[in-house]
Coordinates of C-alpha atoms in Angstrom, one line a residue:
M23 CA 0.0 0.0 0.0
I24 CA 1.3 3.5 -0.9
I25 CA 0.9 6.0 1.9
L26 CA -0.2 9.4 0.6
N27 CA 2.2 11.9 2.2
R28 CA 3.3 15.4 1.2
R29 CA 5.9 14.0 -1.2
H30 CA 3.3 12.0 -3.1
A31 CA 0.8 14.8 -3.0
L32 CA 3.4 17.1 -4.7
G33 CA 3.9 14.5 -7.4
L34 CA 0.1 14.3 -8.1
I35 CA -0.1 18.1 -8.3
A36 CA 2.8 18.1 -10.7
A37 CA 1.0 15.6 -13.0
G38 CA -1.9 18.0 -13.2
T39 CA -0.1 21.4 -13.4
G40 CA 3.4 20.6 -14.8
S41 CA 4.7 23.1 -12.3
V42 CA 6.3 20.8 -9.7
A43 CA 9.0 18.1 -10.4
M44 CA 7.8 14.6 -9.8
P45 CA 9.5 12.5 -7.1
G46 CA 11.9 9.8 -8.3
L47 CA 9.6 6.9 -7.4
L48 CA 6.6 8.4 -9.2
R49 CA 8.1 8.9 -12.6
A50 CA 6.9 7.0 -15.7
Q51 CA 5.3 3.6 -14.9
G52 CA 7.7 0.7 -15.4
A53 CA 10.8 2.9 -15.0
R54 CA 13.3 2.0 -12.3
P55 CA 13.1 4.4 -9.3
S56 CA 15.9 6.9 -8.5
I57 CA 16.6 8.0 -5.0
T58 CA 18.2 10.9 -3.2
I59 CA 20.1 10.5 0.1
A60 CA 21.0 13.4 2.4
V61 CA 24.3 12.8 4.1
Q62 CA 26.4 14.9 6.4
K63 CA 29.5 14.4 4.2
I64 CA 30.2 12.5 1.0
T65 CA 34.0 12.1 1.2
N66 CA 36.7 13.9 3.2
N67 CA 39.3 14.4 0.4
N68 CA 37.1 14.6 -2.7
T69 CA 38.4 11.4 -4.3
L70 CA 36.5 8.1 -4.8
D71 CA 39.6 5.9 -4.1
P72 CA 39.1 3.6 -1.1
W73 CA 42.9 3.5 -0.4
N74 CA 42.9 7.3 -0.1
E75 CA 39.5 7.8 1.5
Q76 CA 39.6 5.8 4.7
S77 CA 36.5 7.1 6.5
N78 CA 33.1 6.3 7.8
V79 CA 31.5 8.6 5.1
G80 CA 33.6 6.9 2.5
E81 CA 32.2 3.5 3.5
R82 CA 28.6 4.8 3.0
V83 CA 29.1 5.9 -0.6
F84 CA 31.7 3.2 -1.7
F85 CA 30.2 -0.1 -0.4
P86 CA 28.7 -2.3 -1.6
N87 CA 27.3 -0.4 -4.6
L88 CA 30.4 1.1 -6.3
W89 CA 33.5 -0.9 -5.2
E90 CA 33.8 -4.6 -4.9
S91 CA 36.4 -6.9 -3.5
L92 CA 37.4 -10.6 -4.1
I93 CA 35.9 -11.6 -0.8
G94 CA 32.8 -9.7 0.0
R95 CA 31.5 -8.5 3.4
D96 CA 28.1 -9.7 4.5
W97 CA 26.8 -6.2 4.9
M98 CA 23.2 -7.1 5.8
G99 CA 24.2 -10.0 8.1
T100 CA 27.2 -11.0 10.2
Q101 CA 29.6 -8.6 8.5
G102 CA 31.8 -11.7 7.8
P103 CA 33.2 -13.1 4.5
V104 CA 31.1 -14.1 1.5
P105 CA 32.0 -14.9 -2.1
S106 CA 32.1 -11.9 -4.4
L107 CA 34.6 -11.3 -7.2
A108 CA 36.2 -14.6 -6.1
T109 CA 34.0 -17.7 -5.9
D110 CA 36.3 -19.6 -3.5
W111 CA 39.6 -19.4 -1.8
K112 CA 42.0 -21.6 0.1
R113 CA 45.2 -21.4 2.1
L114 CA 48.2 -23.0 0.6
D115 CA 50.3 -22.2 3.7
D116 CA 50.4 -19.5 6.4
R117 CA 51.8 -17.0 3.9
T118 CA 50.0 -17.9 0.7
M119 CA 46.4 -17.8 -0.4
E120 CA 44.9 -18.9 -3.7
L121 CA 41.6 -17.5 -5.0
K122 CA 39.4 -18.5 -8.0
L123 CA 38.0 -15.5 -9.8
R124 CA 34.4 -15.3 -10.9
E125 CA 34.3 -15.6 -14.6
G126 CA 32.4 -13.1 -16.8
V127 CA 32.6 -10.1 -14.3
R128 CA 32.6 -6.9 -16.3
F129 CA 34.1 -3.5 -15.4
H130 CA 32.1 -0.4 -16.1
N131 CA 34.1 0.1 -19.3
G132 CA 33.0 -3.3 -20.6
D133 CA 36.3 -5.2 -20.0
E134 CA 36.2 -8.5 -18.3
M135 CA 37.9 -8.6 -15.0
T136 CA 40.9 -11.0 -15.0
A137 CA 43.9 -11.9 -12.8
E138 CA 45.8 -9.0 -14.4
D139 CA 43.4 -6.5 -12.9
V140 CA 43.7 -8.2 -9.5
A141 CA 47.5 -8.2 -9.6
F142 CA 47.5 -4.5 -10.6
S143 CA 45.1 -3.6 -7.8
F144 CA 47.7 -4.6 -5.2
S145 CA 50.8 -3.4 -7.1
P146 CA 53.4 -0.8 -6.2
E147 CA 52.0 1.4 -9.0
R148 CA 48.5 1.3 -7.5
V149 CA 49.1 1.1 -3.8
F150 CA 52.6 0.4 -2.3
A151 CA 55.0 2.6 -4.3
D152 CA 58.6 1.6 -3.2
T153 CA 57.6 0.5 0.4
Q154 CA 58.8 -2.9 1.5
P155 CA 56.7 -5.8 3.0
V156 CA 58.0 -5.3 6.5
G157 CA 55.8 -4.5 9.5
G158 CA 56.8 -2.5 12.6
K159 CA 58.0 0.6 10.7
T160 CA 56.1 3.9 10.5
I161 CA 55.7 5.3 7.0
F162 CA 55.1 9.0 7.0
A163 CA 53.5 10.8 4.1
E164 CA 56.6 13.0 3.7
D165 CA 58.6 9.8 3.0
Y166 CA 56.9 9.5 -0.4
K167 CA 57.4 12.3 -3.0
P168 CA 55.1 12.0 -6.1
A169 CA 57.1 13.0 -9.2
T170 CA 54.3 13.1 -11.7
A171 CA 50.5 13.8 -11.8
K172 CA 50.0 10.0 -12.3
D173 CA 51.8 9.1 -9.1
L174 CA 50.0 8.2 -5.9
P175 CA 49.1 10.8 -3.3
P176 CA 51.9 10.8 -0.6
N177 CA 49.6 9.2 2.1
V178 CA 48.5 6.2 0.1
P179 CA 51.7 4.0 0.3
G180 CA 51.6 4.3 4.1
I181 CA 47.9 3.4 4.1
G182 CA 48.7 0.4 1.9
R183 CA 51.3 -0.9 4.4
R184 CA 48.9 -0.2 7.2
L185 CA 46.4 -2.6 5.7
W186 CA 48.8 -5.0 4.0
P187 CA 52.0 -4.7 6.0
A188 CA 53.7 -7.8 4.5
L189 CA 52.1 -8.4 1.1
E190 CA 54.9 -9.2 -1.4
G191 CA 52.7 -9.4 -4.4
V192 CA 49.9 -11.2 -6.3
E193 CA 50.9 -14.0 -8.6
I194 CA 48.9 -14.6 -11.8
V195 CA 48.4 -18.4 -12.0
D196 CA 46.0 -18.2 -15.0
K197 CA 43.3 -15.9 -16.2
Y198 CA 41.0 -16.7 -13.4
T199 CA 43.4 -17.7 -10.6
V200 CA 45.6 -15.6 -8.4
R201 CA 47.9 -16.2 -5.4
F202 CA 48.6 -13.7 -2.7
H203 CA 52.1 -14.0 -1.3
N204 CA 53.0 -12.6 2.1
A205 CA 56.5 -12.1 3.4
T206 CA 55.4 -13.3 6.9
P207 CA 52.7 -15.5 8.2
D208 CA 49.3 -13.7 8.6
V209 CA 46.2 -15.3 10.1
T210 CA 44.1 -12.3 8.9
M211 CA 44.7 -12.5 5.2
E212 CA 41.0 -13.4 4.5
G213 CA 39.8 -10.5 6.6
R214 CA 42.2 -8.1 4.8
L215 CA 40.6 -9.2 1.5
Y216 CA 37.2 -8.0 2.5
S217 CA 38.4 -5.0 4.4
F218 CA 38.3 -1.3 3.4
G219 CA 40.9 -0.8 0.6
S220 CA 41.2 -4.2 -1.0
Q221 CA 38.8 -3.5 -3.9
I222 CA 39.5 -4.3 -7.5
A223 CA 40.1 -1.6 -10.2
S224 CA 40.4 -1.8 -14.0
R225 CA 44.0 -1.8 -15.1
R226 CA 43.1 -0.4 -18.5
A227 CA 41.1 2.5 -17.0
W228 CA 44.1 3.4 -14.8
D229 CA 46.5 3.3 -17.7
E230 CA 44.2 5.5 -19.8
A231 CA 43.7 8.2 -17.1
A232 CA 45.9 11.3 -17.6
S233 CA 46.4 11.7 -13.9
Y234 CA 45.6 10.2 -10.5
A235 CA 43.1 13.0 -9.8
E236 CA 41.3 12.3 -13.1
W237 CA 41.1 8.5 -12.3
A238 CA 40.1 9.0 -8.7
A239 CA 37.2 11.3 -9.7
K240 CA 35.5 8.6 -11.7
P241 CA 37.1 5.2 -11.1
V242 CA 36.1 2.2 -13.2
T243 CA 35.0 -0.6 -11.0
T244 CA 32.8 -3.7 -11.1
G245 CA 30.0 -2.5 -8.8
A246 CA 26.3 -2.6 -9.5
Y247 CA 26.3 1.2 -9.9
M248 CA 28.9 3.4 -11.6
V249 CA 29.9 7.0 -11.2
E250 CA 27.8 9.4 -13.4
E251 CA 28.7 12.7 -11.8
H252 CA 30.8 13.7 -8.8
R253 CA 30.6 17.4 -7.6
P254 CA 33.0 17.6 -4.7
D255 CA 31.4 18.9 -1.5
V256 CA 28.0 19.0 -3.2
S257 CA 26.8 15.6 -4.6
L258 CA 27.7 12.2 -6.0
T259 CA 25.4 10.5 -8.5
L260 CA 25.7 6.7 -9.2
V261 CA 23.9 5.2 -12.2
A262 CA 22.9 1.6 -12.7
F263 CA 25.4 -0.7 -14.4
D264 CA 23.2 -3.2 -16.2
D265 CA 26.0 -5.6 -17.1
H266 CA 26.7 -6.3 -13.4
W267 CA 27.5 -9.9 -12.6
E268 CA 24.5 -10.2 -10.2
G269 CA 22.1 -8.9 -12.8
R270 CA 20.3 -5.6 -13.5
P271 CA 20.3 -3.3 -10.4
P272 CA 16.9 -2.2 -9.0
L273 CA 17.6 1.5 -9.1
E274 CA 18.2 3.8 -12.0
R275 CA 20.2 6.4 -10.0
I276 CA 21.5 7.0 -6.4
T277 CA 22.3 10.6 -5.6
F278 CA 24.1 11.4 -2.4
V279 CA 23.7 15.1 -1.5
E280 CA 25.8 16.8 1.1
V281 CA 23.6 18.5 3.8
P282 CA 25.7 19.3 6.9
E283 CA 22.9 20.4 9.2
V284 CA 20.7 17.8 10.8
S285 CA 17.6 20.0 10.7
S286 CA 18.0 20.5 6.9
R287 CA 18.3 16.7 6.4
V288 CA 15.2 16.1 8.4
N289 CA 13.2 18.9 6.8
G290 CA 14.2 17.8 3.4
L291 CA 13.2 14.2 4.1
L292 CA 9.7 15.3 5.4
S293 CA 9.1 17.7 2.5
G294 CA 9.9 15.1 -0.1
E295 CA 13.2 16.6 -1.3
Y296 CA 15.1 13.5 0.0
D297 CA 14.2 9.8 0.2
F298 CA 16.7 9.2 3.0
A299 CA 18.3 11.3 5.7
C300 CA 21.4 9.8 7.3
D301 CA 23.2 10.3 10.7
L302 CA 20.2 11.5 12.7
P303 CA 20.6 11.9 16.4
P304 CA 18.2 10.0 18.6
D305 CA 16.3 13.2 19.6
Q306 CA 15.2 13.5 16.0
I307 CA 13.6 10.1 15.8
G308 CA 10.3 11.2 17.1
N309 CA 10.2 14.1 14.6
V310 CA 10.5 11.7 11.7
Q311 CA 8.4 8.7 13.0
G312 CA 5.7 11.1 14.1
Q313 CA 4.9 11.9 10.5
S314 CA 2.8 9.5 8.5
G315 CA 4.7 7.5 5.9
F316 CA 8.2 7.9 7.5
E317 CA 10.4 5.7 9.7
V318 CA 13.8 5.6 11.3
Q319 CA 16.0 2.5 11.1
S320 CA 18.8 2.1 13.6
S321 CA 21.5 -0.2 14.7
T322 CA 24.7 -0.3 16.7
I323 CA 27.6 -1.0 14.4
W324 CA 31.2 -2.3 14.4
N325 CA 32.6 1.2 15.2
H326 CA 33.4 2.9 18.5
R327 CA 33.5 6.6 19.1
I328 CA 36.8 7.6 20.8
S329 CA 38.9 10.7 21.4
V330 CA 42.6 10.8 20.8
F331 CA 45.4 12.4 22.7
N332 CA 48.4 14.3 21.2
T333 CA 51.5 13.7 23.3
Q334 CA 53.6 16.3 21.5
N335 CA 51.5 18.6 23.7
D336 CA 53.7 19.4 26.8
I337 CA 50.8 18.8 29.2
L338 CA 49.5 15.6 27.6
A339 CA 53.1 14.2 27.4
D340 CA 52.5 13.2 31.0
P341 CA 50.4 10.0 31.0
L342 CA 49.1 11.0 34.4
V343 CA 47.1 13.8 32.8
R344 CA 45.8 11.6 30.1
R345 CA 44.8 9.0 32.7
A346 CA 43.0 11.7 34.6
M347 CA 41.1 12.7 31.5
T348 CA 39.9 9.1 30.9
H349 CA 38.6 8.8 34.5
S350 CA 36.8 12.1 34.3
I351 CA 34.3 10.9 31.8
D352 CA 30.9 9.5 32.8
R353 CA 30.3 7.4 29.7
D354 CA 27.0 5.9 30.9
A355 CA 25.6 9.4 31.5
I356 CA 26.6 10.4 27.9
V357 CA 24.9 7.3 26.5
Q358 CA 21.7 8.1 28.4
A359 CA 21.7 11.9 27.8
L360 CA 22.7 12.0 24.1
W361 CA 21.7 8.5 22.9
G362 CA 18.6 7.7 24.9
G363 CA 20.3 4.5 26.0
M364 CA 20.2 3.2 22.4
T365 CA 23.9 2.3 22.4
N366 CA 26.3 1.1 25.0
V367 CA 29.8 1.5 26.6
P368 CA 32.0 -1.2 25.2
A369 CA 34.7 -3.2 26.9
G370 CA 37.4 -0.9 25.8
L371 CA 38.6 -1.1 22.1
Q372 CA 36.9 -4.5 21.6
F373 CA 34.0 -5.9 19.7
E374 CA 31.7 -8.8 20.6
S375 CA 32.6 -10.5 17.3
F376 CA 36.1 -11.2 18.7
R377 CA 34.5 -13.9 20.9
A378 CA 34.0 -16.2 17.9
S379 CA 37.8 -16.7 17.6
N380 CA 38.4 -16.5 21.4
M381 CA 40.2 -13.2 21.0
F382 CA 37.9 -11.2 23.3
V383 CA 39.7 -10.2 26.5
E384 CA 37.1 -11.1 29.2
G385 CA 36.8 -8.9 32.2
W386 CA 38.3 -5.8 30.5
V387 CA 36.3 -2.6 30.8
A388 CA 36.6 1.1 29.9
P389 CA 38.3 3.3 32.5
E390 CA 36.0 3.8 35.5
F391 CA 34.3 7.1 36.1
N392 CA 36.2 8.2 39.2
P393 CA 36.5 12.0 39.6
E394 CA 38.4 11.6 42.9
L395 CA 41.1 9.5 41.2
A396 CA 41.3 12.0 38.4
R397 CA 42.0 14.8 40.8
D398 CA 44.6 12.8 42.5
L399 CA 46.4 12.0 39.2
L400 CA 46.4 15.7 38.3
K401 CA 47.9 16.5 41.7
Q402 CA 50.6 13.9 41.1
A403 CA 51.3 15.4 37.7
N404 CA 51.5 18.9 39.2
Y405 CA 49.0 20.2 36.7
K406 CA 48.4 23.9 37.1
G407 CA 45.4 24.5 35.0
D408 CA 47.1 25.3 31.7
P409 CA 44.8 25.1 28.7
I410 CA 44.5 22.0 26.6
P411 CA 43.1 22.6 23.1
Y412 CA 40.3 20.4 21.8
R413 CA 40.0 20.6 18.0
L414 CA 36.4 19.9 17.2
L415 CA 34.4 19.4 14.0
N416 CA 30.8 20.6 13.7
N417 CA 29.0 17.3 14.0
Y418 CA 31.0 15.2 11.6
Y419 CA 30.0 12.5 14.1
T420 CA 26.4 12.4 15.3
N421 CA 26.0 14.5 18.5
Q422 CA 29.7 15.4 18.2
V423 CA 29.4 19.0 19.4
S424 CA 27.1 18.2 22.3
N425 CA 29.3 15.3 23.3
G426 CA 32.4 17.5 23.2
Q427 CA 30.7 20.2 25.4
I428 CA 29.6 17.6 27.9
M429 CA 33.2 16.2 28.2
V430 CA 34.7 19.7 28.6
E431 CA 32.3 20.3 31.5
M432 CA 33.2 16.9 33.0
W433 CA 36.9 17.7 32.7
K434 CA 36.3 21.1 34.3
Q435 CA 34.7 19.4 37.3
V436 CA 38.1 17.7 38.2
G437 CA 40.2 20.8 37.4
L438 CA 41.1 20.3 33.7
N439 CA 41.1 23.3 31.5
V440 CA 40.1 21.9 28.1
Q441 CA 39.2 24.5 25.5
I442 CA 37.2 23.8 22.4
E443 CA 38.6 25.1 19.0
M444 CA 36.1 24.6 16.3
K445 CA 37.5 23.5 12.9
E446 CA 36.0 23.2 9.5
N447 CA 37.6 20.0 8.2
W448 CA 40.0 17.2 8.9
G449 CA 42.9 19.1 7.3
Q450 CA 42.5 21.7 10.1
I451 CA 42.2 19.0 12.7
H452 CA 45.5 17.5 11.7
D453 CA 47.3 20.7 10.9
P454 CA 50.8 20.5 12.5
E455 CA 50.8 24.2 13.0
G456 CA 49.8 25.4 16.4
I457 CA 49.3 23.3 19.5
K458 CA 47.4 20.1 19.3
G459 CA 45.7 18.4 22.3
V460 CA 42.5 16.3 22.0
R461 CA 40.6 15.4 18.9
D462 CA 37.6 13.1 18.1
W463 CA 37.8 10.0 16.1
S464 CA 36.2 6.6 15.7
A465 CA 37.6 3.0 15.5
S466 CA 36.2 0.3 13.3
N467 CA 36.4 -3.5 13.3
T468 CA 36.8 -4.3 9.6
I469 CA 38.7 -7.7 9.7
N470 CA 36.8 -9.4 12.6
D471 CA 40.1 -9.7 14.5
P472 CA 41.5 -7.4 17.2
I473 CA 44.2 -6.4 14.7
T474 CA 41.4 -3.9 13.8
P475 CA 41.2 -1.4 15.2
M476 CA 44.2 -1.7 17.6
V477 CA 47.1 -2.4 15.2
V478 CA 45.6 -0.8 12.1
Q479 CA 44.8 2.5 13.8
F480 CA 47.2 2.7 16.7
G481 CA 50.1 0.5 15.7
P482 CA 53.4 1.7 14.1
N483 CA 51.8 2.4 10.7
G484 CA 48.4 3.5 12.0
E485 CA 47.2 7.0 11.4
V486 CA 47.8 8.1 15.0
Q487 CA 51.5 7.4 14.7
Q488 CA 51.7 8.6 11.1
K489 CA 50.2 11.9 12.3
K490 CA 52.7 12.0 15.2
D491 CA 49.9 12.1 17.8
W492 CA 51.3 9.2 20.0
S493 CA 53.7 6.3 19.9
N494 CA 54.7 3.5 22.3
A495 CA 57.7 1.2 21.6
E496 CA 56.3 -1.8 23.4
L497 CA 52.9 -1.6 21.6
N498 CA 54.7 -1.4 18.3
E499 CA 56.6 -4.6 19.1
L500 CA 53.3 -6.3 20.1
S501 CA 51.8 -5.1 16.8
V502 CA 54.3 -7.2 14.9
V503 CA 53.3 -10.2 17.0
M504 CA 49.7 -9.6 16.1
E505 CA 50.5 -9.3 12.4
T506 CA 52.9 -12.3 12.1
S507 CA 52.2 -14.9 14.8
T508 CA 50.0 -17.9 14.1
D509 CA 49.9 -18.9 17.8
Q510 CA 46.5 -17.9 19.1
A511 CA 47.6 -17.8 22.8
K512 CA 50.5 -15.6 22.0
R513 CA 48.3 -13.2 20.0
K514 CA 45.7 -13.2 22.8
Q515 CA 48.4 -12.3 25.3
A516 CA 49.7 -9.6 23.0
I517 CA 46.3 -7.9 22.5
T518 CA 45.7 -8.0 26.3
R519 CA 48.9 -6.2 27.0
M520 CA 48.1 -3.7 24.2
L521 CA 44.9 -2.8 25.8
E522 CA 46.7 -2.2 29.1
I523 CA 49.2 0.1 27.5
A524 CA 46.8 2.1 25.2
E525 CA 44.0 2.5 27.7
R526 CA 45.7 2.4 31.2
E527 CA 49.4 3.1 31.4
D528 CA 50.1 5.3 28.4
P529 CA 46.7 6.3 27.0
A530 CA 46.5 6.8 23.3
Y531 CA 42.7 7.3 23.3
Q532 CA 39.6 7.0 25.4
V533 CA 36.7 4.9 24.3
L534 CA 33.4 6.7 24.7
H535 CA 30.6 4.5 23.4
Q536 CA 29.8 2.1 20.6
N537 CA 28.6 4.0 17.5
A538 CA 25.0 3.7 16.2
V539 CA 23.4 4.8 13.0
F540 CA 19.9 6.2 12.7
T541 CA 18.6 6.6 9.1
G542 CA 15.3 8.4 8.4
M543 CA 13.4 7.2 5.3
R544 CA 10.1 6.8 3.6
S545 CA 8.3 3.8 4.9
D546 CA 7.1 2.5 1.5
L547 CA 10.6 2.0 0.1
N548 CA 10.9 -1.6 1.4
W549 CA 14.6 -1.2 2.2
K550 CA 16.6 -2.3 5.2
A551 CA 19.5 -0.5 6.8
A552 CA 22.7 -2.5 7.4
P553 CA 24.4 -2.7 10.8
A554 CA 27.1 -0.4 9.3
F555 CA 27.6 3.0 7.7
A556 CA 27.3 1.3 4.3
M557 CA 24.0 1.5 2.4
D558 CA 23.1 -1.6 0.3
F559 CA 21.0 -0.8 -2.8
R560 CA 21.5 -4.1 -4.6
A561 CA 18.5 -6.2 -5.7
S562 CA 18.7 -8.4 -2.6
N563 CA 17.9 -5.4 -0.4
W564 CA 15.4 -3.6 -2.5
N565 CA 11.9 -4.3 -3.8
A566 CA 12.8 -4.3 -7.5
S567 CA 9.1 -4.5 -8.5
Q568 CA 8.4 -1.1 -7.0
G569 CA 8.2 1.7 -9.5

């Protein structure tokens, strides 16, 4: 049954007067629908390259509609591995993995995907530049100097070694068979293949592009939808790729529109301008669900909200001050006040999915809310009330500003003088000029192993160390154990010790709460939100008969 709301009424008026544009789902009978999605941000660096755009907002527009990997992620289910561009895979030994490619897969330029495209997608030219397959070493962006417009951006090789620290290369066995060769053992190779970054690109399209920027603005992939138009900081439109290996996609177009303000996203949804409004705070749920024909879908996801410390700051160089900050935060109060109890405080930087492999550290909890202990730690540190800057974005994360203001007040209650500095973008957050202090971030589990997020984000080649926010020699040594050991007990011991270092002794971050997504939408769309930032618009998650 179609519920008549304001959006449908406008469409009917348009049919009679010709003065109002008809909504996407009410266009000509039999035509596939097109949808418009209001998001807070489309990408952070204005490219559509998953190696370059490692972000929550990138996940939403990239997966699973545009980019695909050899092993897929079960976005609508367990988030675990499923066949995708590869039909099956097997371990030959603890350093080698063989995959059989799906035959007949087409790129958006019409070429068939073969082993050559796979080998290219993990090549020095595409990802690693001249970096070596050795873990435990921090690769800074300034270490790589692009010489031509076709060379990779300076941050990409370091990201490549962050996600594939020991990959030596991909061997082409035959047209539809490849072997991944690692320099060291790695129990997480399967997870790395369905993680953010390991997607397959067309070799020919890369070769034909005049520059990296040209290629990254409209990459040629295998996804069910392809790039039609990308207007940086404004919109991204994907159009159906009818030669997709899973069949004809159910939508004609998907348009992501950048709408930074929550109220504008909600008003646009209710007025019919948008079909979906993403990243709603819980206090807006009633405003949407209270209107006939609209609903809000929500889920906790494999992502934790955190804040990160910069130890180049003279005050935060003292771990006692950082420890005091972690004990000043009443996480349960924040979850109740800002999230209506619809998320939770996790057991530190851990995810419940780690239990399946017995890698969850039982009994571990986030630092207790203990203002008296915090005051004592500040006294031991001889803290005199000097200001600590807090670089803050305007709600890049849901409820970010409110959360920041609450934490500043909680810190104030124990004697900490934390001062908010509003910034416009991530470039300003990471700007080495001036004094850094605290910043917001989030941490994702993308491999279903504690190597993410701990090693990937906080290890020697994680962004925190690449940005020179924090480093710890022992944690770096343990990161290599996590990346190379096949002994489960040894790895469990390593991650336990890493939690002790990063959350207790020498805090790199403080965990706040598990993240949750709230998506407002029209109720008649017959679509389900994934327990992730990603939005799945493939046929299996859309009523293709609707039009």
